[in-house]
Amino acid sequence: MHHMSSCKKVCLWAATLPRIPATSLALHNFDVNYGLQFGDLWPSVRVAMLCEQKYGALINNFSDVPGLLSELRFKGARDFVQSGRSLGEGTGGAGRLPGEGLTPATGSTEEESMLPEMSPNIRCFVFPKGDIARFKPARPDSCGTLSYYLLDAASLLPVLALDVREGHTVLDLCAAPGGKTLALLQTHAISQLTVNDVSESRMNRVRRTLQSYLPREVWSGNRVAMTTIDGQLWGEMARSTFDRVLVDVPCTTDRHSVMEEENNIFKKMRTKERQKLPALQTQLLVAGMEATRPGGVVLYSTCTLSQLQNEMVVEQAMHVAQDERGVTVEVEDLGPLERHFESTFHFAPRQRLGLLVIPHLTANFGPTYLCKLRRVR
């Protein structure tokens, strides 16, 4: 009897213990794994990840807010995409109209010729390193279209590295919440964009984003198709179809995981889902490789620091694509891109494959991982 009552007491005591928040579980997990992965670098990355994230303002070429660019420059922000593109640092391409185009200067260095031909229409303003000023909410123009979209500026790197050219067909395999989709449409180059996300509710979020930023004819015409198909099926459905495929996979979204309880993948009930992530990411990337036409580019990206979800997924997917689908891809060097943007972002040293932007107090963007792959056959 005495034994039963003490057992009951223990059970009651356990039931009244506060649940460990998912954010704490995430941080503990990261301390163990990233402490090993990054060594001495981890404490500074950890501090940055727990501080307020830095944003960029992706300029919406479809809106017309008079004086917007000069106003942003006056506040000290600069267009990190266009500044320094074969022109003097700071003169940038901002202020040019969509379609005016910036051609690389003649006699440009070999380094510049290796850079993706970044669309002159993608413009994104950031405050300089160490400046923690914030952008105000975007103003609508006379038609109610918003003037810019706030996003982690590092998340534009996958779109820039994708190197979209005039007339390309593009598949955005896991499109929600829609920031990268919006950036792709700013290029004015895509002949056909397929925007896909397996979740209907997440797809609705993409639709709402596009509705706020684009004239109806841009996103509702024949040029943009919206689908809610399991991303893993696209390889069989559309083999060798697209010039460019963006595979921005679901991941542990590290910054969200240590900051927000809501929708946190480290919640106990989502353990299995979290453990299955690398397998799902691999299947999505294989499908993306298969859907790319030979000669085309597939771009893999995440917002996690995890090697297990980054380089290891790329390596595994390359093996699976080769052995099971007869698809061969080669990793493209992103070194020129890294050197071009090192004044804006803090990159992790020594990546086996791809690039990793790591949060840093003076440049608190990321984490963003990207790896560019070209389909050979």
mmCIF file of C-alpha atoms in Angstrom:
data_model
loop_
_atom_site.group_PDB
_atom_site.id
_atom_site.type_symbol
_atom_site.label_atom_id
_atom_site.label_comp_id
_atom_site.label_asym_id
_atom_site.label_seq_id
_atom_site.Cartn_x
_atom_site.Cartn_y
_atom_site.Cartn_z
ATOM 1 C CA MET A 1 0.000 0.000 0.000
ATOM 2 C CA HIS A 2 2.787 2.325 1.030
ATOM 3 C CA HIS A 3 4.539 1.447 -2.246
ATOM 4 C CA MET A 4 1.422 2.366 -4.266
ATOM 5 C CA SER A 5 1.028 5.789 -2.658
ATOM 6 C CA SER A 6 4.694 6.724 -3.252
ATOM 7 C CA CYS A 7 4.311 5.545 -6.861
ATOM 8 C CA LYS A 8 1.205 7.727 -7.212
ATOM 9 C CA LYS A 9 3.116 10.659 -5.753
ATOM 10 C CA VAL A 10 5.892 10.175 -8.295
ATOM 11 C CA CYS A 11 3.355 10.011 -11.138
ATOM 12 C CA LEU A 12 1.588 13.153 -9.928
ATOM 13 C CA TRP A 13 4.922 14.918 -9.555
ATOM 14 C CA ALA A 14 5.908 13.867 -13.096
ATOM 15 C CA ALA A 15 2.549 15.025 -14.480
ATOM 16 C CA THR A 16 2.937 18.472 -12.927
ATOM 17 C CA LEU A 17 6.508 18.921 -14.199
ATOM 18 C CA PRO A 18 6.600 21.647 -16.831
ATOM 19 C CA ARG A 19 6.921 20.285 -20.343
ATOM 20 C CA ILE A 20 10.305 21.064 -21.862
ATOM 21 C CA PRO A 21 9.684 23.650 -24.568
ATOM 22 C CA ALA A 22 10.462 22.527 -28.123
ATOM 23 C CA THR A 23 12.799 25.519 -28.475
ATOM 24 C CA SER A 24 14.917 24.170 -25.585
ATOM 25 C CA LEU A 25 14.970 20.686 -27.103
ATOM 26 C CA ALA A 26 16.086 22.201 -30.412
ATOM 27 C CA LEU A 27 18.857 24.211 -28.781
ATOM 28 C CA HIS A 28 20.092 21.179 -26.831
ATOM 29 C CA ASN A 29 20.117 19.116 -30.041
ATOM 30 C CA PHE A 30 22.044 21.854 -31.870
ATOM 31 C CA ASP A 31 24.550 22.255 -29.004
ATOM 32 C CA VAL A 32 25.378 18.553 -29.247
ATOM 33 C CA ASN A 33 25.459 18.241 -33.055
ATOM 34 C CA TYR A 34 26.675 21.649 -34.177
ATOM 35 C CA GLY A 35 29.133 21.861 -31.302
ATOM 36 C CA LEU A 36 30.858 18.885 -32.946
ATOM 37 C CA GLN A 37 30.336 20.090 -36.508
ATOM 38 C CA PHE A 38 31.539 23.675 -36.023
ATOM 39 C CA GLY A 39 33.822 23.433 -32.982
ATOM 40 C CA ASP A 40 35.076 26.894 -31.963
ATOM 41 C CA LEU A 41 32.729 28.588 -34.434
ATOM 42 C CA TRP A 42 29.547 27.281 -32.803
ATOM 43 C CA PRO A 43 29.281 29.730 -29.829
ATOM 44 C CA SER A 44 29.205 32.788 -32.113
ATOM 45 C CA VAL A 45 26.716 31.140 -34.510
ATOM 46 C CA ARG A 46 24.542 30.146 -31.526
ATOM 47 C CA VAL A 47 24.471 33.689 -30.134
ATOM 48 C CA ALA A 48 23.546 35.121 -33.545
ATOM 49 C CA MET A 49 20.792 32.557 -34.069
ATOM 50 C CA LEU A 50 19.219 33.559 -30.752
ATOM 51 C CA CYS A 51 19.295 37.250 -31.719
ATOM 52 C CA GLU A 52 17.001 39.110 -34.058
ATOM 53 C CA GLN A 53 17.349 38.027 -37.647
ATOM 54 C CA LYS A 54 18.396 40.538 -40.298
ATOM 55 C CA TYR A 55 16.164 41.102 -43.308
ATOM 56 C CA GLY A 56 16.504 42.245 -46.878
ATOM 57 C CA ALA A 57 13.894 44.127 -48.922
ATOM 58 C CA LEU A 58 13.313 42.381 -52.258
ATOM 59 C CA ILE A 59 12.162 45.153 -54.582
ATOM 60 C CA ASN A 60 8.909 44.394 -56.376
ATOM 61 C CA ASN A 61 9.382 45.381 -60.029
ATOM 62 C CA PHE A 62 5.627 45.141 -60.549
ATOM 63 C CA SER A 63 4.855 48.004 -58.173
ATOM 64 C CA ASP A 64 5.404 51.692 -58.676
ATOM 65 C CA VAL A 65 6.179 53.645 -55.519
ATOM 66 C CA PRO A 66 7.815 56.940 -56.546
ATOM 67 C CA GLY A 67 11.173 57.638 -54.918
ATOM 68 C CA LEU A 68 11.354 54.240 -53.181
ATOM 69 C CA LEU A 69 14.936 53.391 -54.199
ATOM 70 C CA SER A 70 16.346 56.817 -53.337
ATOM 71 C CA GLU A 71 14.536 56.672 -50.003
ATOM 72 C CA LEU A 72 16.105 53.283 -49.182
ATOM 73 C CA ARG A 73 19.559 54.536 -50.204
ATOM 74 C CA PHE A 74 19.086 57.682 -48.133
ATOM 75 C CA LYS A 75 18.451 55.475 -45.074
ATOM 76 C CA GLY A 76 21.787 53.728 -45.688
ATOM 77 C CA ALA A 77 20.529 50.530 -47.335
ATOM 78 C CA ARG A 78 22.196 49.228 -50.502
ATOM 79 C CA ASP A 79 21.231 46.808 -53.218
ATOM 80 C CA PHE A 80 23.510 43.868 -52.419
ATOM 81 C CA VAL A 81 22.670 41.984 -55.631
ATOM 82 C CA GLN A 82 23.496 44.662 -58.146
ATOM 83 C CA SER A 83 26.182 46.645 -56.326
ATOM 84 C CA GLY A 84 29.628 45.764 -57.609
ATOM 85 C CA ARG A 85 28.321 43.923 -60.677
ATOM 86 C CA SER A 86 31.016 44.883 -63.158
ATOM 87 C CA LEU A 87 30.461 48.450 -62.001
ATOM 88 C CA GLY A 88 31.966 50.396 -59.142
ATOM 89 C CA GLU A 89 30.773 49.198 -55.722
ATOM 90 C CA GLY A 90 27.697 51.107 -54.752
ATOM 91 C CA THR A 91 26.633 52.366 -58.184
ATOM 92 C CA GLY A 92 24.706 49.156 -58.577
ATOM 93 C CA GLY A 93 21.890 48.387 -60.966
ATOM 94 C CA ALA A 94 19.230 49.764 -58.679
ATOM 95 C CA GLY A 95 17.307 52.510 -60.316
ATOM 96 C CA ARG A 96 17.425 50.789 -63.707
ATOM 97 C CA LEU A 97 14.090 49.749 -65.065
ATOM 98 C CA PRO A 98 13.273 46.065 -65.499
ATOM 99 C CA GLY A 99 14.559 44.889 -68.847
ATOM 100 C CA GLU A 100 17.259 47.534 -69.195
ATOM 101 C CA GLY A 101 19.777 44.856 -68.288
ATOM 102 C CA LEU A 102 23.321 45.148 -67.047
ATOM 103 C CA THR A 103 25.861 43.562 -69.296
ATOM 104 C CA PRO A 104 29.164 42.504 -67.764
ATOM 105 C CA ALA A 105 31.861 45.021 -68.611
ATOM 106 C CA THR A 106 34.156 44.066 -71.436
ATOM 107 C CA GLY A 107 37.435 42.703 -70.226
ATOM 108 C CA SER A 108 35.784 41.530 -66.994
ATOM 109 C CA THR A 109 37.851 39.166 -64.928
ATOM 110 C CA GLU A 110 37.630 35.409 -65.295
ATOM 111 C CA GLU A 111 36.102 35.384 -61.805
ATOM 112 C CA GLU A 112 33.205 37.504 -63.012
ATOM 113 C CA SER A 113 32.635 35.412 -66.099
ATOM 114 C CA MET A 114 32.201 32.376 -63.825
ATOM 115 C CA LEU A 115 29.482 34.135 -61.843
ATOM 116 C CA PRO A 116 25.914 33.208 -62.698
ATOM 117 C CA GLU A 117 24.477 35.872 -64.962
ATOM 118 C CA MET A 118 22.446 37.460 -62.211
ATOM 119 C CA SER A 119 19.221 38.928 -63.453
ATOM 120 C CA PRO A 120 19.447 42.720 -63.527
ATOM 121 C CA ASN A 121 15.825 42.677 -62.366
ATOM 122 C CA ILE A 122 16.456 41.071 -58.971
ATOM 123 C CA ARG A 123 17.166 43.883 -56.570
ATOM 124 C CA CYS A 124 17.377 43.447 -52.819
ATOM 125 C CA PHE A 125 18.345 46.144 -50.320
ATOM 126 C CA VAL A 126 20.119 45.370 -47.044
ATOM 127 C CA PHE A 127 21.634 47.518 -44.327
ATOM 128 C CA PRO A 128 25.445 47.198 -44.083
ATOM 129 C CA LYS A 129 27.221 44.724 -41.788
ATOM 130 C CA GLY A 130 26.833 45.774 -38.175
ATOM 131 C CA ASP A 131 23.850 48.050 -38.943
ATOM 132 C CA ILE A 132 20.739 46.649 -37.261
ATOM 133 C CA ALA A 133 18.257 49.166 -38.684
ATOM 134 C CA ARG A 134 14.928 47.660 -39.729
ATOM 135 C CA PHE A 135 12.860 48.149 -42.844
ATOM 136 C CA LYS A 136 9.388 49.581 -42.393
ATOM 137 C CA PRO A 137 6.429 47.558 -43.653
ATOM 138 C CA ALA A 138 6.164 47.856 -47.445
ATOM 139 C CA ARG A 139 3.982 50.614 -48.880
ATOM 140 C CA PRO A 140 1.355 49.762 -51.489
ATOM 141 C CA ASP A 141 1.353 51.667 -54.791
ATOM 142 C CA SER A 142 -1.729 53.330 -56.315
ATOM 143 C CA CYS A 143 -3.073 49.897 -57.369
ATOM 144 C CA GLY A 144 -2.523 48.396 -53.913
ATOM 145 C CA THR A 145 0.529 46.338 -54.978
ATOM 146 C CA LEU A 146 3.203 46.160 -52.251
ATOM 147 C CA SER A 147 6.592 47.737 -53.011
ATOM 148 C CA TYR A 148 8.930 45.177 -51.448
ATOM 149 C CA TYR A 149 8.970 41.789 -49.764
ATOM 150 C CA LEU A 150 10.923 41.308 -46.536
ATOM 151 C CA LEU A 151 12.927 38.081 -46.390
ATOM 152 C CA ASP A 152 16.197 36.660 -45.114
ATOM 153 C CA ALA A 153 18.477 38.074 -47.824
ATOM 154 C CA ALA A 154 20.538 34.843 -47.820
ATOM 155 C CA SER A 155 17.474 32.988 -49.091
ATOM 156 C CA LEU A 156 17.898 34.857 -52.402
ATOM 157 C CA LEU A 157 21.241 33.141 -53.051
ATOM 158 C CA PRO A 158 19.602 29.908 -54.295
ATOM 159 C CA VAL A 159 17.539 31.946 -56.783
ATOM 160 C CA LEU A 160 20.622 33.873 -57.970
ATOM 161 C CA ALA A 161 22.691 30.674 -58.263
ATOM 162 C CA LEU A 162 19.899 29.019 -60.278
ATOM 163 C CA ASP A 163 20.916 31.360 -63.096
ATOM 164 C CA VAL A 164 17.557 31.751 -64.845
ATOM 165 C CA ARG A 165 17.877 32.928 -68.463
ATOM 166 C CA GLU A 166 15.405 34.329 -70.966
ATOM 167 C CA GLY A 167 12.814 31.752 -72.064
ATOM 168 C CA HIS A 168 13.585 29.139 -69.396
ATOM 169 C CA THR A 169 11.035 26.737 -67.966
ATOM 170 C CA VAL A 170 11.343 26.499 -64.172
ATOM 171 C CA LEU A 171 9.950 24.181 -61.492
ATOM 172 C CA ASP A 172 9.791 25.437 -57.888
ATOM 173 C CA LEU A 173 9.301 22.039 -56.230
ATOM 174 C CA CYS A 174 8.571 23.051 -52.594
ATOM 175 C CA ALA A 175 7.450 26.641 -53.054
ATOM 176 C CA ALA A 176 5.799 27.720 -49.770
ATOM 177 C CA PRO A 177 5.841 30.320 -48.260
ATOM 178 C CA GLY A 178 6.610 31.914 -51.648
ATOM 179 C CA GLY A 179 9.553 34.334 -51.228
ATOM 180 C CA LYS A 180 11.752 32.485 -53.724
ATOM 181 C CA THR A 181 8.804 32.120 -56.123
ATOM 182 C CA LEU A 182 8.301 35.876 -55.996
ATOM 183 C CA ALA A 183 12.029 36.445 -56.625
ATOM 184 C CA LEU A 184 11.954 34.074 -59.622
ATOM 185 C CA LEU A 185 9.088 36.065 -61.143
ATOM 186 C CA GLN A 186 11.029 39.331 -60.668
ATOM 187 C CA THR A 187 13.527 38.106 -63.298
ATOM 188 C CA HIS A 188 10.971 38.688 -66.115
ATOM 189 C CA ALA A 189 12.810 35.852 -67.912
ATOM 190 C CA ILE A 190 10.775 32.702 -67.261
ATOM 191 C CA SER A 191 8.555 31.449 -70.076
ATOM 192 C CA GLN A 192 6.772 28.910 -67.837
ATOM 193 C CA LEU A 193 6.961 28.648 -64.023
ATOM 194 C CA THR A 194 5.484 25.653 -62.222
ATOM 195 C CA VAL A 195 4.910 26.428 -58.541
ATOM 196 C CA ASN A 196 4.386 23.308 -56.446
ATOM 197 C CA ASP A 197 3.819 22.484 -52.791
ATOM 198 C CA VAL A 198 2.325 19.270 -51.446
ATOM 199 C CA SER A 199 0.213 21.119 -48.850
ATOM 200 C CA GLU A 200 -2.947 22.896 -49.999
ATOM 201 C CA SER A 201 -2.857 25.318 -47.040
ATOM 202 C CA ARG A 202 0.790 26.216 -47.697
ATOM 203 C CA MET A 203 -0.041 26.670 -51.372
ATOM 204 C CA ASN A 204 -2.781 29.105 -50.399
ATOM 205 C CA ARG A 205 -0.135 31.087 -48.554
ATOM 206 C CA VAL A 206 1.927 31.271 -51.767
ATOM 207 C CA ARG A 207 -1.193 32.439 -53.649
ATOM 208 C CA ARG A 208 -1.836 35.186 -51.089
ATOM 209 C CA THR A 209 1.798 36.350 -51.396
ATOM 210 C CA LEU A 210 1.595 36.489 -55.184
ATOM 211 C CA GLN A 211 -1.768 38.304 -55.014
ATOM 212 C CA SER A 212 -0.263 41.045 -52.815
ATOM 213 C CA TYR A 213 2.758 41.597 -55.048
ATOM 214 C CA LEU A 214 1.842 40.819 -58.638
ATOM 215 C CA PRO A 215 -0.757 42.060 -61.118
ATOM 216 C CA ARG A 216 -3.287 39.304 -61.647
ATOM 217 C CA GLU A 217 -2.226 38.672 -65.272
ATOM 218 C CA VAL A 218 1.323 37.804 -64.178
ATOM 219 C CA TRP A 219 0.499 34.927 -61.845
ATOM 220 C CA SER A 220 -2.866 33.758 -63.141
ATOM 221 C CA GLY A 221 -2.030 33.492 -66.844
ATOM 222 C CA ASN A 222 -0.535 30.576 -68.748
ATOM 223 C CA ARG A 223 2.967 31.419 -67.563
ATOM 224 C CA VAL A 224 2.419 30.302 -63.956
ATOM 225 C CA ALA A 225 0.984 26.874 -63.090
ATOM 226 C CA MET A 226 0.193 26.112 -59.440
ATOM 227 C CA THR A 227 0.113 22.482 -58.321
ATOM 228 C CA THR A 228 -0.181 20.540 -55.056
ATOM 229 C CA ILE A 229 1.483 17.272 -56.021
ATOM 230 C CA ASP A 230 3.838 15.266 -53.804
ATOM 231 C CA GLY A 231 7.246 16.602 -54.837
ATOM 232 C CA GLN A 232 8.668 13.068 -54.885
ATOM 233 C CA LEU A 233 6.497 12.220 -57.920
ATOM 234 C CA TRP A 234 7.788 14.940 -60.232
ATOM 235 C CA GLY A 235 10.730 12.869 -61.486
ATOM 236 C CA GLU A 236 8.484 10.255 -63.085
ATOM 237 C CA MET A 237 5.796 12.749 -64.104
ATOM 238 C CA ALA A 238 8.037 15.266 -65.830
ATOM 239 C CA ARG A 239 11.312 13.520 -66.601
ATOM 240 C CA SER A 240 13.860 15.711 -68.431
ATOM 241 C CA THR A 241 11.380 18.595 -68.753
ATOM 242 C CA PHE A 242 12.663 21.748 -67.033
ATOM 243 C CA ASP A 243 15.640 24.043 -67.718
ATOM 244 C CA ARG A 244 15.858 24.907 -64.021
ATOM 245 C CA VAL A 245 14.538 23.185 -60.888
ATOM 246 C CA LEU A 246 14.628 24.704 -57.407
ATOM 247 C CA VAL A 247 14.467 22.101 -54.605
ATOM 248 C CA ASP A 248 14.110 24.180 -51.432
ATOM 249 C CA VAL A 249 13.247 21.315 -49.107
ATOM 250 C CA PRO A 250 11.417 21.127 -45.770
ATOM 251 C CA CYS A 251 14.102 20.996 -43.049
ATOM 252 C CA THR A 252 14.589 21.645 -39.331
ATOM 253 C CA THR A 253 14.413 25.422 -40.059
ATOM 254 C CA ASP A 254 17.026 25.993 -37.362
ATOM 255 C CA ARG A 255 16.333 29.627 -36.549
ATOM 256 C CA HIS A 256 12.583 29.046 -36.234
ATOM 257 C CA SER A 257 13.245 25.939 -34.106
ATOM 258 C CA VAL A 258 15.196 27.844 -31.435
ATOM 259 C CA MET A 259 12.903 30.904 -31.436
ATOM 260 C CA GLU A 260 9.273 29.824 -31.926
ATOM 261 C CA GLU A 261 7.165 27.218 -30.138
ATOM 262 C CA GLU A 262 4.431 27.316 -32.764
ATOM 263 C CA ASN A 263 4.816 24.778 -35.566
ATOM 264 C CA ASN A 264 8.155 23.645 -34.081
ATOM 265 C CA ILE A 265 9.524 20.395 -35.547
ATOM 266 C CA PHE A 266 11.263 19.578 -32.238
ATOM 267 C CA LYS A 267 7.906 19.012 -30.516
ATOM 268 C CA LYS A 268 7.805 15.459 -29.108
ATOM 269 C CA MET A 269 4.882 14.481 -31.355
ATOM 270 C CA ARG A 270 6.927 15.387 -34.466
ATOM 271 C CA THR A 271 10.006 13.292 -33.590
ATOM 272 C CA LYS A 272 9.361 10.677 -36.310
ATOM 273 C CA GLU A 273 8.720 13.373 -38.901
ATOM 274 C CA ARG A 274 12.015 15.030 -37.962
ATOM 275 C CA GLN A 275 13.951 11.769 -38.138
ATOM 276 C CA LYS A 276 12.580 11.083 -41.620
ATOM 277 C CA LEU A 277 13.652 14.469 -43.005
ATOM 278 C CA PRO A 278 16.957 13.402 -44.649
ATOM 279 C CA ALA A 279 15.208 10.514 -46.468
ATOM 280 C CA LEU A 280 12.432 12.850 -47.687
ATOM 281 C CA GLN A 281 14.965 15.525 -48.719
ATOM 282 C CA THR A 282 16.921 12.915 -50.690
ATOM 283 C CA GLN A 283 13.802 11.726 -52.532
ATOM 284 C CA LEU A 284 12.772 15.305 -53.356
ATOM 285 C CA LEU A 285 16.230 16.121 -54.707
ATOM 286 C CA VAL A 286 16.323 12.924 -56.802
ATOM 287 C CA ALA A 287 12.915 13.871 -58.257
ATOM 288 C CA GLY A 288 14.255 17.361 -58.997
ATOM 289 C CA MET A 289 17.331 15.929 -60.742
ATOM 290 C CA GLU A 290 15.147 13.665 -62.856
ATOM 291 C CA ALA A 291 12.749 16.497 -63.794
ATOM 292 C CA THR A 292 15.675 18.634 -65.035
ATOM 293 C CA ARG A 293 16.576 18.281 -68.697
ATOM 294 C CA PRO A 294 20.160 17.225 -69.563
ATOM 295 C CA GLY A 295 22.260 20.395 -69.519
ATOM 296 C CA GLY A 296 19.848 22.021 -67.072
ATOM 297 C CA VAL A 297 20.450 23.049 -63.467
ATOM 298 C CA VAL A 298 18.937 21.782 -60.221
ATOM 299 C CA LEU A 299 19.522 23.835 -57.080
ATOM 300 C CA TYR A 300 19.208 22.231 -53.635
ATOM 301 C CA SER A 301 18.682 24.511 -50.633
ATOM 302 C CA THR A 302 17.761 24.414 -46.943
ATOM 303 C CA CYS A 303 17.668 26.778 -43.975
ATOM 304 C CA THR A 304 19.574 24.439 -41.632
ATOM 305 C CA LEU A 305 23.216 24.078 -40.603
ATOM 306 C CA SER A 306 22.935 20.293 -40.489
ATOM 307 C CA GLN A 307 25.448 18.317 -42.585
ATOM 308 C CA LEU A 308 22.991 15.421 -42.397
ATOM 309 C CA GLN A 309 20.395 17.528 -44.262
ATOM 310 C CA ASN A 310 22.869 19.383 -46.479
ATOM 311 C CA GLU A 311 25.982 17.787 -48.036
ATOM 312 C CA MET A 312 25.018 14.242 -47.046
ATOM 313 C CA VAL A 313 21.620 14.556 -48.752
ATOM 314 C CA VAL A 314 23.298 15.852 -51.939
ATOM 315 C CA GLU A 315 25.793 12.946 -51.948
ATOM 316 C CA GLN A 316 23.092 10.355 -51.276
ATOM 317 C CA ALA A 317 20.762 11.809 -53.935
ATOM 318 C CA MET A 318 23.543 11.776 -56.537
ATOM 319 C CA HIS A 319 24.092 8.040 -55.891
ATOM 320 C CA VAL A 320 20.375 7.214 -55.973
ATOM 321 C CA ALA A 321 19.786 9.253 -59.154
ATOM 322 C CA GLN A 322 22.701 7.520 -60.887
ATOM 323 C CA ASP A 323 21.999 3.962 -59.695
ATOM 324 C CA GLU A 324 18.190 3.914 -59.766
ATOM 325 C CA ARG A 325 17.194 6.519 -62.362
ATOM 326 C CA GLY A 326 20.173 6.620 -64.739
ATOM 327 C CA VAL A 327 20.535 10.362 -64.109
ATOM 328 C CA THR A 328 24.034 11.852 -63.764
ATOM 329 C CA VAL A 329 24.664 15.279 -62.238
ATOM 330 C CA GLU A 330 27.830 17.236 -61.509
ATOM 331 C CA VAL A 331 28.358 19.679 -58.646
ATOM 332 C CA GLU A 332 29.074 23.221 -59.879
ATOM 333 C CA ASP A 333 31.574 25.444 -58.073
ATOM 334 C CA LEU A 334 29.905 28.271 -56.132
ATOM 335 C CA GLY A 335 33.232 29.815 -55.048
ATOM 336 C CA PRO A 336 32.828 32.868 -57.329
ATOM 337 C CA LEU A 337 29.369 33.520 -55.851
ATOM 338 C CA GLU A 338 30.760 33.262 -52.314
ATOM 339 C CA ARG A 339 33.579 35.720 -53.033
ATOM 340 C CA HIS A 340 31.171 38.089 -54.765
ATOM 341 C CA PHE A 341 28.878 38.277 -51.742
ATOM 342 C CA GLU A 342 31.328 37.980 -48.837
ATOM 343 C CA SER A 343 30.856 41.652 -47.973
ATOM 344 C CA THR A 344 27.158 40.919 -47.252
ATOM 345 C CA PHE A 345 27.082 37.399 -45.772
ATOM 346 C CA HIS A 346 29.150 35.319 -43.396
ATOM 347 C CA PHE A 347 30.010 31.994 -45.072
ATOM 348 C CA ALA A 348 31.057 28.837 -43.252
ATOM 349 C CA PRO A 349 34.583 27.696 -44.095
ATOM 350 C CA ARG A 350 35.424 24.285 -45.578
ATOM 351 C CA GLN A 351 32.171 23.030 -47.103
ATOM 352 C CA ARG A 352 32.708 19.761 -48.961
ATOM 353 C CA LEU A 353 29.878 20.641 -51.318
ATOM 354 C CA GLY A 354 27.953 23.839 -51.864
ATOM 355 C CA LEU A 355 27.820 26.993 -49.753
ATOM 356 C CA LEU A 356 26.574 27.645 -46.231
ATOM 357 C CA VAL A 357 25.645 31.094 -44.907
ATOM 358 C CA ILE A 358 25.988 31.065 -41.138
ATOM 359 C CA PRO A 359 24.363 33.575 -38.772
ATOM 360 C CA HIS A 360 26.829 36.138 -37.407
ATOM 361 C CA LEU A 361 26.100 39.141 -35.205
ATOM 362 C CA THR A 362 27.420 41.607 -37.796
ATOM 363 C CA ALA A 363 25.552 39.909 -40.672
ATOM 364 C CA ASN A 364 22.677 38.047 -39.087
ATOM 365 C CA PHE A 365 21.329 36.264 -42.152
ATOM 366 C CA GLY A 366 20.883 32.536 -42.601
ATOM 367 C CA PRO A 367 21.366 29.710 -42.050
ATOM 368 C CA THR A 368 21.043 29.037 -45.783
ATOM 369 C CA TYR A 369 22.651 26.095 -47.521
ATOM 370 C CA LEU A 370 22.788 25.824 -51.316
ATOM 371 C CA CYS A 371 24.328 23.393 -53.762
ATOM 372 C CA LYS A 372 24.184 23.804 -57.544
ATOM 373 C CA LEU A 373 24.066 20.685 -59.705
ATOM 374 C CA ARG A 374 24.115 20.427 -63.488
ATOM 375 C CA ARG A 375 22.503 17.411 -65.112
ATOM 376 C CA VAL A 376 24.960 15.765 -67.476
ATOM 377 C CA ARG A 377 22.693 13.002 -68.797
#
